[in-house]
Short mmCIF file of C-alpha atoms and ligand atoms in Angstrom, two decimals:
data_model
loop_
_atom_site.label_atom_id
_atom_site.label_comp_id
_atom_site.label_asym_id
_atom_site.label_seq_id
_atom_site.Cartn_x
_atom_site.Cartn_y
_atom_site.Cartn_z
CA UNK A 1 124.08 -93.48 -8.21
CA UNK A 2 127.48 -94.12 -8.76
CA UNK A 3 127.00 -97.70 -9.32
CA UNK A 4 124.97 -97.11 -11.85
CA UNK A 5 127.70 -95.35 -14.17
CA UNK A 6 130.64 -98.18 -15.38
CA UNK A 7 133.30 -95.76 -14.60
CA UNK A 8 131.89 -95.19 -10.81
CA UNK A 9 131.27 -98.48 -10.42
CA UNK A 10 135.33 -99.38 -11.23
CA UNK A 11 135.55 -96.96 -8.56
CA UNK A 12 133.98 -98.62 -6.09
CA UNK A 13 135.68 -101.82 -6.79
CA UNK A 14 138.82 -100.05 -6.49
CA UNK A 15 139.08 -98.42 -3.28
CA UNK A 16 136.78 -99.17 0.38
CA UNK A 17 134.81 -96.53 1.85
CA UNK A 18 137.44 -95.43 4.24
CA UNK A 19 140.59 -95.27 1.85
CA UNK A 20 139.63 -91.43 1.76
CA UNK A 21 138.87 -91.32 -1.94
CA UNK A 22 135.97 -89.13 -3.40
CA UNK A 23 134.12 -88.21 -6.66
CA UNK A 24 134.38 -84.38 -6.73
CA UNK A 25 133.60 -81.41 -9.04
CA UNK A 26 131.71 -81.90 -12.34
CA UNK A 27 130.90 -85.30 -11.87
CA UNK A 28 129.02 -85.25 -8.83
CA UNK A 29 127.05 -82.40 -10.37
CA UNK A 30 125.99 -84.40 -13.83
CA UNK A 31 125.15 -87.47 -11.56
CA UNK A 32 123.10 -85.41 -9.15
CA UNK A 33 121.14 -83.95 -12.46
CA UNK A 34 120.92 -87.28 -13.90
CA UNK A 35 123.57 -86.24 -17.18
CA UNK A 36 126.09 -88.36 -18.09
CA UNK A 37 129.22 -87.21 -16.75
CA UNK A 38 131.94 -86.42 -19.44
CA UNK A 39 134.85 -87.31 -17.52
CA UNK A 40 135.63 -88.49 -13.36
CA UNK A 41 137.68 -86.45 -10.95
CA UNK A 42 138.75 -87.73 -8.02
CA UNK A 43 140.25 -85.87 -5.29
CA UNK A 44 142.15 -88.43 -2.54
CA UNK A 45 143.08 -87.41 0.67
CA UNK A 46 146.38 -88.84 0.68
CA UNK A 47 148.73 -90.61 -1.77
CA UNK A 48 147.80 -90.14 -5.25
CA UNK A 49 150.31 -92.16 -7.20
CA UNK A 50 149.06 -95.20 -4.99
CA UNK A 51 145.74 -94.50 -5.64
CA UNK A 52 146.11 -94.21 -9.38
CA UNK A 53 148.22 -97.47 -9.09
CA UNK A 54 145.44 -99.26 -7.21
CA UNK A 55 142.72 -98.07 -10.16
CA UNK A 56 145.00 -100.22 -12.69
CA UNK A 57 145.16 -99.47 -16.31
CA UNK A 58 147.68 -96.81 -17.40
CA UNK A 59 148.58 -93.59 -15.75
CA UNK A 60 149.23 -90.71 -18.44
CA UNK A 61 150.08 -88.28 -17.25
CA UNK A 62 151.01 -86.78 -13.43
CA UNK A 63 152.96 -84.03 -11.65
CA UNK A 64 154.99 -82.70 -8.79
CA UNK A 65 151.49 -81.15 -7.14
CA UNK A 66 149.91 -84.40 -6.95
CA UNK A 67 147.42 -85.44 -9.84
CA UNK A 68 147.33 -88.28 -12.46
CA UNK A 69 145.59 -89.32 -14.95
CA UNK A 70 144.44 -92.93 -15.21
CA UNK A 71 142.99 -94.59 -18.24
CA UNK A 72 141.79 -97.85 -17.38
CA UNK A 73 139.02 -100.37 -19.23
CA UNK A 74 137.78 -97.39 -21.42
CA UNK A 75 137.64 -94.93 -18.24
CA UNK A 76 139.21 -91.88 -17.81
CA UNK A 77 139.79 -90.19 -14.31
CA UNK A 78 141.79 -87.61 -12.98
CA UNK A 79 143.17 -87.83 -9.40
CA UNK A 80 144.15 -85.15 -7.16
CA UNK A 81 145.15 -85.00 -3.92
CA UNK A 82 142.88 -82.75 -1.76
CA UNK A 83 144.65 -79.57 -1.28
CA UNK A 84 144.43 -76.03 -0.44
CA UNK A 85 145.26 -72.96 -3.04
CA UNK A 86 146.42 -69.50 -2.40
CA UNK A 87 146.92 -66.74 -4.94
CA UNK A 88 150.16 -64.69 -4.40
CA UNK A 89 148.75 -62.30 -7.16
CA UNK A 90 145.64 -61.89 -9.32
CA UNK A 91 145.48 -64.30 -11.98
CA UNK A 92 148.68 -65.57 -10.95
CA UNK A 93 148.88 -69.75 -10.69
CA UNK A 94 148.29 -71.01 -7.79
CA UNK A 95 150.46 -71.75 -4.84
CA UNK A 96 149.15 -75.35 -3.91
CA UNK A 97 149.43 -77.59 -0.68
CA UNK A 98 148.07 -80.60 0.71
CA UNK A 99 145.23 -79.61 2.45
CA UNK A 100 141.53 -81.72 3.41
CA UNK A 101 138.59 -82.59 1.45
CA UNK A 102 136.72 -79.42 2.97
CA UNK A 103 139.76 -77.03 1.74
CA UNK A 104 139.54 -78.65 -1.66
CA UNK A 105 135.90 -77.70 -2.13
CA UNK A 106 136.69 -73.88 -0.91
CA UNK A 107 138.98 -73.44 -3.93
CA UNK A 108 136.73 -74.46 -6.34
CA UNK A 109 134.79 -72.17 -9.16
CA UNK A 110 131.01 -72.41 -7.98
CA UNK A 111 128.93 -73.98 -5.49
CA UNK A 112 127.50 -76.69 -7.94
CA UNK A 113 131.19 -77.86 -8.37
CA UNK A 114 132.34 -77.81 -4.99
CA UNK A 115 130.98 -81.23 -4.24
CA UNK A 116 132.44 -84.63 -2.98
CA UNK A 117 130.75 -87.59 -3.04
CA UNK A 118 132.57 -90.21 -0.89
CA UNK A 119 131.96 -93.76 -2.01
CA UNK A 120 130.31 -94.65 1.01
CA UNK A 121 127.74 -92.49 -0.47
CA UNK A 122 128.14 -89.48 1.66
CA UNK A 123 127.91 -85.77 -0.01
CA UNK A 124 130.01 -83.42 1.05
CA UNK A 125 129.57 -80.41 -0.68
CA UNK A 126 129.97 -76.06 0.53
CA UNK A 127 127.35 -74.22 1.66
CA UNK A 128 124.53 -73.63 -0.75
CA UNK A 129 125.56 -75.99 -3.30
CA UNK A 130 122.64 -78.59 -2.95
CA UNK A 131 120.14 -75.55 -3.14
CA UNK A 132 122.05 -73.95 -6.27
CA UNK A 133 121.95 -77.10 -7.73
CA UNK A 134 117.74 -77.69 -7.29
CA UNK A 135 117.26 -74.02 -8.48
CA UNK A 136 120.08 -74.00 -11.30
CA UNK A 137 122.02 -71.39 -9.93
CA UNK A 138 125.82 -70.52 -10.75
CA UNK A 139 127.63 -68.69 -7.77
CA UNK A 140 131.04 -68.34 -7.12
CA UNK A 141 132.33 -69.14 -3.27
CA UNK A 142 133.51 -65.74 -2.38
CA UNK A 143 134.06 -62.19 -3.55
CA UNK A 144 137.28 -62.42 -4.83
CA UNK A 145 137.05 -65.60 -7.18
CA UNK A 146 137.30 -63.81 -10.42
CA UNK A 147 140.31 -61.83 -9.26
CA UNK A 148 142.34 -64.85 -8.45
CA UNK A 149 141.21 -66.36 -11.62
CA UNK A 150 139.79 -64.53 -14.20
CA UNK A 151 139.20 -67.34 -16.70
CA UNK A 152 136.44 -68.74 -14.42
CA UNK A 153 134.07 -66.10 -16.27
CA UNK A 154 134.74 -68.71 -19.23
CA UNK A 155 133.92 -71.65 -17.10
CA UNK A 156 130.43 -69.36 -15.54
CA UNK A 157 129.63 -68.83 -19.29
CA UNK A 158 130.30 -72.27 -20.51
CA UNK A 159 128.41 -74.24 -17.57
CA UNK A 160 125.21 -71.52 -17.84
CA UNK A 161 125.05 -72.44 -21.55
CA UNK A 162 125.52 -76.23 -20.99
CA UNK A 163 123.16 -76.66 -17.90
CA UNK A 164 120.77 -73.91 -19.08
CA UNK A 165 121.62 -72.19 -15.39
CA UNK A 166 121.21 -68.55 -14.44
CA UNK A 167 124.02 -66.52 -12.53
CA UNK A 168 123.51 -65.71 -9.79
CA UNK A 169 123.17 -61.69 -8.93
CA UNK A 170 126.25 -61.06 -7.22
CA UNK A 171 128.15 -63.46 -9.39
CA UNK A 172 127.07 -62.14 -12.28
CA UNK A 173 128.19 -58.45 -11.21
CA UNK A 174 131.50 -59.62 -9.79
CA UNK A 175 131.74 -61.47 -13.49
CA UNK A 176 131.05 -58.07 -14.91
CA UNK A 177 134.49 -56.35 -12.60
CA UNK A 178 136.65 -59.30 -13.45
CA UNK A 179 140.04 -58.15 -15.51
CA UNK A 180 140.79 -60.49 -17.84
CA UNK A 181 144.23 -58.95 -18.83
CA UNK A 182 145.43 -60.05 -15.57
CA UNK A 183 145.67 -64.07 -17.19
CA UNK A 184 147.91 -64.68 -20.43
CA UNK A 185 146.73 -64.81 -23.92
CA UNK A 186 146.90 -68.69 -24.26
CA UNK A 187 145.18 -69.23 -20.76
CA UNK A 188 142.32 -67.32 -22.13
CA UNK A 189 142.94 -68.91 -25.87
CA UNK A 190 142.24 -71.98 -24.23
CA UNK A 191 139.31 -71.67 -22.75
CA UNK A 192 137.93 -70.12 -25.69
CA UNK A 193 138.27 -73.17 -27.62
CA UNK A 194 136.37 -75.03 -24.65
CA UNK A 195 133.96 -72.91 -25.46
CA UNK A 196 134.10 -73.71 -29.22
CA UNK A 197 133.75 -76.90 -28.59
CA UNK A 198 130.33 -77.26 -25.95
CA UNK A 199 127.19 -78.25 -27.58
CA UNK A 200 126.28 -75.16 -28.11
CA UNK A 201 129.10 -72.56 -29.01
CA UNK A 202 127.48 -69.49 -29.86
CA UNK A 203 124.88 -69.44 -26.45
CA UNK A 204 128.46 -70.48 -24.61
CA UNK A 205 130.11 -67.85 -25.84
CA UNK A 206 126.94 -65.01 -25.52
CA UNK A 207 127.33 -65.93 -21.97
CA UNK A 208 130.44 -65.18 -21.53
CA UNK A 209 129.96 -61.76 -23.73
CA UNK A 210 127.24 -60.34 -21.28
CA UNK A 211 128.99 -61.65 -18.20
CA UNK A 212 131.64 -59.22 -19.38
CA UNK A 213 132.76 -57.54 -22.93
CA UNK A 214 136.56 -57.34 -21.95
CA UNK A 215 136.56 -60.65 -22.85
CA UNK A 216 135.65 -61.20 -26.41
CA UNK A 217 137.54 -58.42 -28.95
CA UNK A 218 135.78 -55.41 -30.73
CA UNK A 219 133.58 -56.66 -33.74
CA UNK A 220 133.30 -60.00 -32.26
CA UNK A 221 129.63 -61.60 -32.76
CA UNK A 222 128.78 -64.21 -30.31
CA UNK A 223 125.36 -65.35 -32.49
CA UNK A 224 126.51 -64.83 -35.93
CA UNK A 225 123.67 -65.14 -38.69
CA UNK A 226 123.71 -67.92 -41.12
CA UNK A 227 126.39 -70.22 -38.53
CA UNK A 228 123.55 -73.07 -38.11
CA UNK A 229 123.38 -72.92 -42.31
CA UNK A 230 127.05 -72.68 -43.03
CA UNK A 231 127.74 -75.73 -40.28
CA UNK A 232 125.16 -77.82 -42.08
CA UNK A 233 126.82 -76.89 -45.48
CA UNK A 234 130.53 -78.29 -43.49
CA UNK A 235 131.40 -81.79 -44.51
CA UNK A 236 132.98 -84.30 -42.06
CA UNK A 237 136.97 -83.07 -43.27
CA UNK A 238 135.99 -79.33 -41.95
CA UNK A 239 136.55 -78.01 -38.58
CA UNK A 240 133.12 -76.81 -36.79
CA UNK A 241 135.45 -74.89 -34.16
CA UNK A 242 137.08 -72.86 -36.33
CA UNK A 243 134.04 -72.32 -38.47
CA UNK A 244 132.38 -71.09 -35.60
CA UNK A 245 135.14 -68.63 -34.76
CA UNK A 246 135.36 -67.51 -38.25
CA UNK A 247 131.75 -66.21 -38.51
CA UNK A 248 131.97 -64.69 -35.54
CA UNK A 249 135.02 -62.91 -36.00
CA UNK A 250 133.81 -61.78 -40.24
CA UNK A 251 132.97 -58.14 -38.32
CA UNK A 252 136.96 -57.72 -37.10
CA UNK A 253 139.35 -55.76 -38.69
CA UNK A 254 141.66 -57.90 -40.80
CA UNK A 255 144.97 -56.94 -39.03
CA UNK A 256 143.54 -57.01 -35.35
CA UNK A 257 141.45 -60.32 -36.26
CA UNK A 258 145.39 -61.85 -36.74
CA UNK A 259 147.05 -59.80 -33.82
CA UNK A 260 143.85 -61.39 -31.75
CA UNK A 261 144.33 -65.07 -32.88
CA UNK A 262 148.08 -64.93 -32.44
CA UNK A 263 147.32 -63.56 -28.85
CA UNK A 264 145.21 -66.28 -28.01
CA UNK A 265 147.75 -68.85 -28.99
CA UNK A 266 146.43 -70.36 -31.90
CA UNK A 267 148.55 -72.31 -34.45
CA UNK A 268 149.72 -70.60 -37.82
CA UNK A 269 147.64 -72.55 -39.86
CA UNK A 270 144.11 -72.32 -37.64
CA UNK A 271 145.00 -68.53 -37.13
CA UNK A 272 145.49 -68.39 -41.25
CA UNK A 273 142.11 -70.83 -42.00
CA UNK A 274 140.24 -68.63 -39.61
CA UNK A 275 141.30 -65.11 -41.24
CA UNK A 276 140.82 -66.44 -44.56
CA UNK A 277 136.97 -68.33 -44.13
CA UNK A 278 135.74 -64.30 -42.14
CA UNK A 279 137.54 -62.76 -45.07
CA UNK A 280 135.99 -64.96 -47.60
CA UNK A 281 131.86 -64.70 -46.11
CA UNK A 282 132.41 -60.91 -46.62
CA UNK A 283 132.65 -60.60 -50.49
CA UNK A 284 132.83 -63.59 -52.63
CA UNK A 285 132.17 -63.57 -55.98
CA UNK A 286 131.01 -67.67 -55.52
CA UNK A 287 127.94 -66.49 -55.60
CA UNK A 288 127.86 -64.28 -58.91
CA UNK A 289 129.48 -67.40 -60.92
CA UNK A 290 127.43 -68.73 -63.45
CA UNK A 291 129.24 -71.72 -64.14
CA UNK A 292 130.69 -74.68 -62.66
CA UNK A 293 134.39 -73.64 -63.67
CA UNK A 294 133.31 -70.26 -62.29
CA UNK A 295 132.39 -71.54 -59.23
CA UNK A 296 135.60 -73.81 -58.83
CA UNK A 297 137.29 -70.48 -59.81
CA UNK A 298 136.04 -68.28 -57.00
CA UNK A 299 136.31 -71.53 -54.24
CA UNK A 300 139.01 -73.41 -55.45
CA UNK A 301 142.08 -72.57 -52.49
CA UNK A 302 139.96 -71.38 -50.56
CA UNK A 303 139.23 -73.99 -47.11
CA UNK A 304 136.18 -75.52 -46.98
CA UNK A 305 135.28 -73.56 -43.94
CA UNK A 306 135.33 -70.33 -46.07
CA UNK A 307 133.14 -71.90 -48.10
CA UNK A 308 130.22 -73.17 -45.92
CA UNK A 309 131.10 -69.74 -44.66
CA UNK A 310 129.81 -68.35 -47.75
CA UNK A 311 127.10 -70.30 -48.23
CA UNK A 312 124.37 -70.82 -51.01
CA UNK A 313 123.63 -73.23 -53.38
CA UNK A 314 126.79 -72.86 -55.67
CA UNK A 315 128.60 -73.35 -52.10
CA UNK A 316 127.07 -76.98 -51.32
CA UNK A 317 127.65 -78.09 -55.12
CA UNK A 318 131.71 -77.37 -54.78
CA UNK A 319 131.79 -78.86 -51.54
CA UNK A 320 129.75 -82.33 -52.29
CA UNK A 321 131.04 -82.34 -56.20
CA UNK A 322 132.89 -80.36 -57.59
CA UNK A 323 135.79 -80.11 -55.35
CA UNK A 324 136.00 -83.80 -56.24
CA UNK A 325 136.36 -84.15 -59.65
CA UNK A 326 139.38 -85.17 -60.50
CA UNK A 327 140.73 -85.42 -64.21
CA UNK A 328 142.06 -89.16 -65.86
CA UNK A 329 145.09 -87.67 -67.03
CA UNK A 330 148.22 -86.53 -65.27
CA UNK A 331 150.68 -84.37 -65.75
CA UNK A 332 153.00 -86.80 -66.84
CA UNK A 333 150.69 -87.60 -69.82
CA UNK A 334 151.20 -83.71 -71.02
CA UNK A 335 154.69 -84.24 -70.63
CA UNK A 336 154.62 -87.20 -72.63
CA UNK A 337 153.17 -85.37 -75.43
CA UNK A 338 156.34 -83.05 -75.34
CA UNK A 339 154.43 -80.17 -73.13
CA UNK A 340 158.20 -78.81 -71.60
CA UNK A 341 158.15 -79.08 -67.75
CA UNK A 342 157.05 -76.28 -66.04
CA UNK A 343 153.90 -74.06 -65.07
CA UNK A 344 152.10 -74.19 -68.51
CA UNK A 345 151.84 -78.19 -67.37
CA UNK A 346 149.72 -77.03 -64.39
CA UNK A 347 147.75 -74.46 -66.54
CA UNK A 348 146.67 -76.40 -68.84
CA UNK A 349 145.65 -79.55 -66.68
CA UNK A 350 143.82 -76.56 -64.80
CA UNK A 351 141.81 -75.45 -67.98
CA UNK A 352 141.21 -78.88 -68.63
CA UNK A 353 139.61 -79.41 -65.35
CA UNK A 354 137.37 -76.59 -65.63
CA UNK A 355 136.15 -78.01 -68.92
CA UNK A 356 135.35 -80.83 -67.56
CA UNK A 357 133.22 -79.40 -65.04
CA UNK A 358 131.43 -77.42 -67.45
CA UNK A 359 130.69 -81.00 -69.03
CA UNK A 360 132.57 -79.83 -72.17
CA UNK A 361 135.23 -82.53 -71.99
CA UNK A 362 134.58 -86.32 -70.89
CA UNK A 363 137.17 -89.47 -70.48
CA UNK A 364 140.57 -89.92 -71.07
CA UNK A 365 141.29 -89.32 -75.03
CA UNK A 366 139.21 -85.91 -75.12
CA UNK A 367 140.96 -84.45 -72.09
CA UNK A 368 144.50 -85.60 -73.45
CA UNK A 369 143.17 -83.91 -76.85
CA UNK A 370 141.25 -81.03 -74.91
CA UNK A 371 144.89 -79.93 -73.07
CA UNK A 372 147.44 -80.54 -76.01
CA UNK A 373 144.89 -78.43 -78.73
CA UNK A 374 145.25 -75.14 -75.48
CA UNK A 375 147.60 -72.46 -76.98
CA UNK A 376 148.75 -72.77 -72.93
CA UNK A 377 148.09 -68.72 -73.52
P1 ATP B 401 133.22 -80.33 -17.58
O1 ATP B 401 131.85 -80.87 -17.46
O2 ATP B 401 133.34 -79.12 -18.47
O3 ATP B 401 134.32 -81.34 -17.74
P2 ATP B 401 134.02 -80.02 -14.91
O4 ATP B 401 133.19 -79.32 -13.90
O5 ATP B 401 134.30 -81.45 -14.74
O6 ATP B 401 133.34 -79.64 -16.22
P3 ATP B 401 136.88 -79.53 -15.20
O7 ATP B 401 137.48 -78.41 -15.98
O8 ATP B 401 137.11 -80.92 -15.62
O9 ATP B 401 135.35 -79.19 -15.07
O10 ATP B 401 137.36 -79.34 -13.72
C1 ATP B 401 137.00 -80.26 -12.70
C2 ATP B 401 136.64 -79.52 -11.42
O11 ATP B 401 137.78 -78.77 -10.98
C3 ATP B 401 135.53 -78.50 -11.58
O12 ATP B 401 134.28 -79.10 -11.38
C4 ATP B 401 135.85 -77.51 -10.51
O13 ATP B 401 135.40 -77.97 -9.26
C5 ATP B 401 137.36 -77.52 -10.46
N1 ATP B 401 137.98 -76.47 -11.28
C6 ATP B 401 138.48 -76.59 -12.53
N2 ATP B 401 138.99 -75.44 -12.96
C7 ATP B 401 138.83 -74.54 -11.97
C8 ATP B 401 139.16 -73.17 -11.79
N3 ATP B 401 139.74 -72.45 -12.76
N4 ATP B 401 138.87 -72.60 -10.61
C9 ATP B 401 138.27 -73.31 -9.63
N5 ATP B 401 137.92 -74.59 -9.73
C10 ATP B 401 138.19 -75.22 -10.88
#
């Protein structure tokens, strides 16, 4: 099984049976359900930064509690060394120590993740897991999982809408108790954008909505109408993340839509796109223009997320044309013509432009004549 995948098999190169290295977690899961794992951890019961060393290739990244991350020959994998976590408070990081491969599996999220396999072949796994797996079952380890860690309701809703698994009863009501205020903003900020990014957003993030409301704000739509239409409206420069989070946020209050995405860590200019594309599906007079300048009008500024967002057929024609058209001359041309420097420049190259895409202008000599004849006014 593990053969079979390059990555494993660079494993098995790498280290003998015995050296007390194991594929754990996520991986073992996809290989056991025949998917192709996205990425390998390794937990090794012992030294990690000899390990990693032994894998070859180049080790990115590593820290004091014992992990590293190796790329090597178009592999990724990250090592840990088997430990054992306690939680001093809820939602509080971890206190971590070395511990054995059976400890490492107890602190893990749910039974289909708590899983070794050694490379000798042998599973190790927690009680349950194997049976979870067959049915497609997500349950947590023990009672109080969600109150050391609140943000594994993300990781419950993002693995039920990847794998297409139920939650189990008792999970699924100790889900519903969990606190999220317990865990920072940005914790939770990034596992939302996990969740923006799985194959399916909006079913990843309904999961995690009826696994428990705390954790999505007021107003906030998990299955927005018209998202599948807007991302097929999204060219390749547009961000499908933060299109997604826009239509399901166009219901939120303005102000606590901002307070929200500055809680959950994003960047000023994601947190500004996003406000402005919810803002602009709401009321947008793109679709009441009747002509290609009053289309450019109502769009221009605006990202190209807004508007998809929006939608329509005056929507696809600025994003695949219009927004392209460029005119032949430049501002330097105006200037030559004794235009004085300053904002009537811009004006009239802008009213030039929108002739042009109202067809009433074409090449170089009728724009030049087309923005000198302007009273700029
Ligand atoms: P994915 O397919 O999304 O990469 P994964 O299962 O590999 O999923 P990672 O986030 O890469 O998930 O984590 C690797 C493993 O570490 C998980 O399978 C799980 O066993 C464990 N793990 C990660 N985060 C947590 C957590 N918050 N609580 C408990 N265990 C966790």
């Amino acid at each position: 099984m593990l053969r079979a995948d390059p990555c494993g098999a660079r494993l098995l190169s790498a280290f003998a049976p015995g050296d007390g290295v194991h594929l754990v977690g996520g991986a073992v899961r996809d290989l056991l359900l025949a998917r192709a794992p996205r990425e390998l951890d390794v937990v090794v019961e012992g030294d990690v930064d000899a390990a990693a060393a032994r894998l070859g290739g180049e080790v990115t990244a590593h820290d004091r509690f014992g992990t590293a991350r190796v790329r090597a020959g178009g592999c990724a994998y990250d090592l840990v060394r088997a430990r054992a976590e306690t939680y001093a408070r809820p939602g509080a990081l971890p206190d971590v120590r070395p511990g054995t491969l059976e400890e490492d599996l107890r602190r893990r999220d749910v039974t289909v993740n708590a899983m070794a396999l050694g490379l000798d072949g042998t599973l190790a796994a927690v009680e349950g897991a194997l049976a979870d797996l067959r049915a497609g079952r997500l349950r947590v380890l023990h009672d109080s999982s969600f109150v050391d860690d609140p943000t594994r309701v993300w990781r419950v809703g993002r693995y039920a809408a990847r794998l297409g698994f139920e939650v189990e009863e008792r999970t699924r009501s100790l889900a519903g108790a969990a606190d999220p205020a317990t865990v920072s903003g940005d914790r939770h900020g990034s596992e939302l954008r996990l969740a923006l990014n799985e194959p399916d957003p909006p079913a990843a993030l309904q999961a995690v909505h009826e696994l428990n409301r705390a954790y999505l704000p007021e107003g906030f739509e998990p299955r927005p109408r018209g998202l599948a239409a807007a991302l097929a409206l999204l060219p390749d420069d547009g961000r499908r993340d933060l299109l997604t989070l826009a239509a399901c946020t166009a219901g939120m209050d303005a102000r606590a839509l901002l307070a929200w995405l500055d809680d959950m860590g994003f960047a000023a200019a994601e947190r500004d796109l996003v406000a402005a594309a919810s803002r602009f599906s709401t009321g947008t007079p793109l679709r009441a223009a009747r002509t290609n300048a009053e289309i450019a009008r109502a769009a221009r500024g605006a990202p190209v997320e807004a508007v998809a967002l929006a939608g329509g057929d005056h929507a696809r024609r600025w994003l695949d044309e219009l927004r392209h058209m460029r005119l032949e001359i430049t501002g330097d041309d105006l200037l030559a013509a004794g235009i004085p420097e300053g904002p009537e420049i811009g004006a009239r190259l802008q009213r030039t432009l929108d002739r042009k895409l109202d067809g009433e202008v074409a090449g170089r000599e009728r724009e030049l004549a087309a923005a000198l004849e302007q009273d700029g006014g």
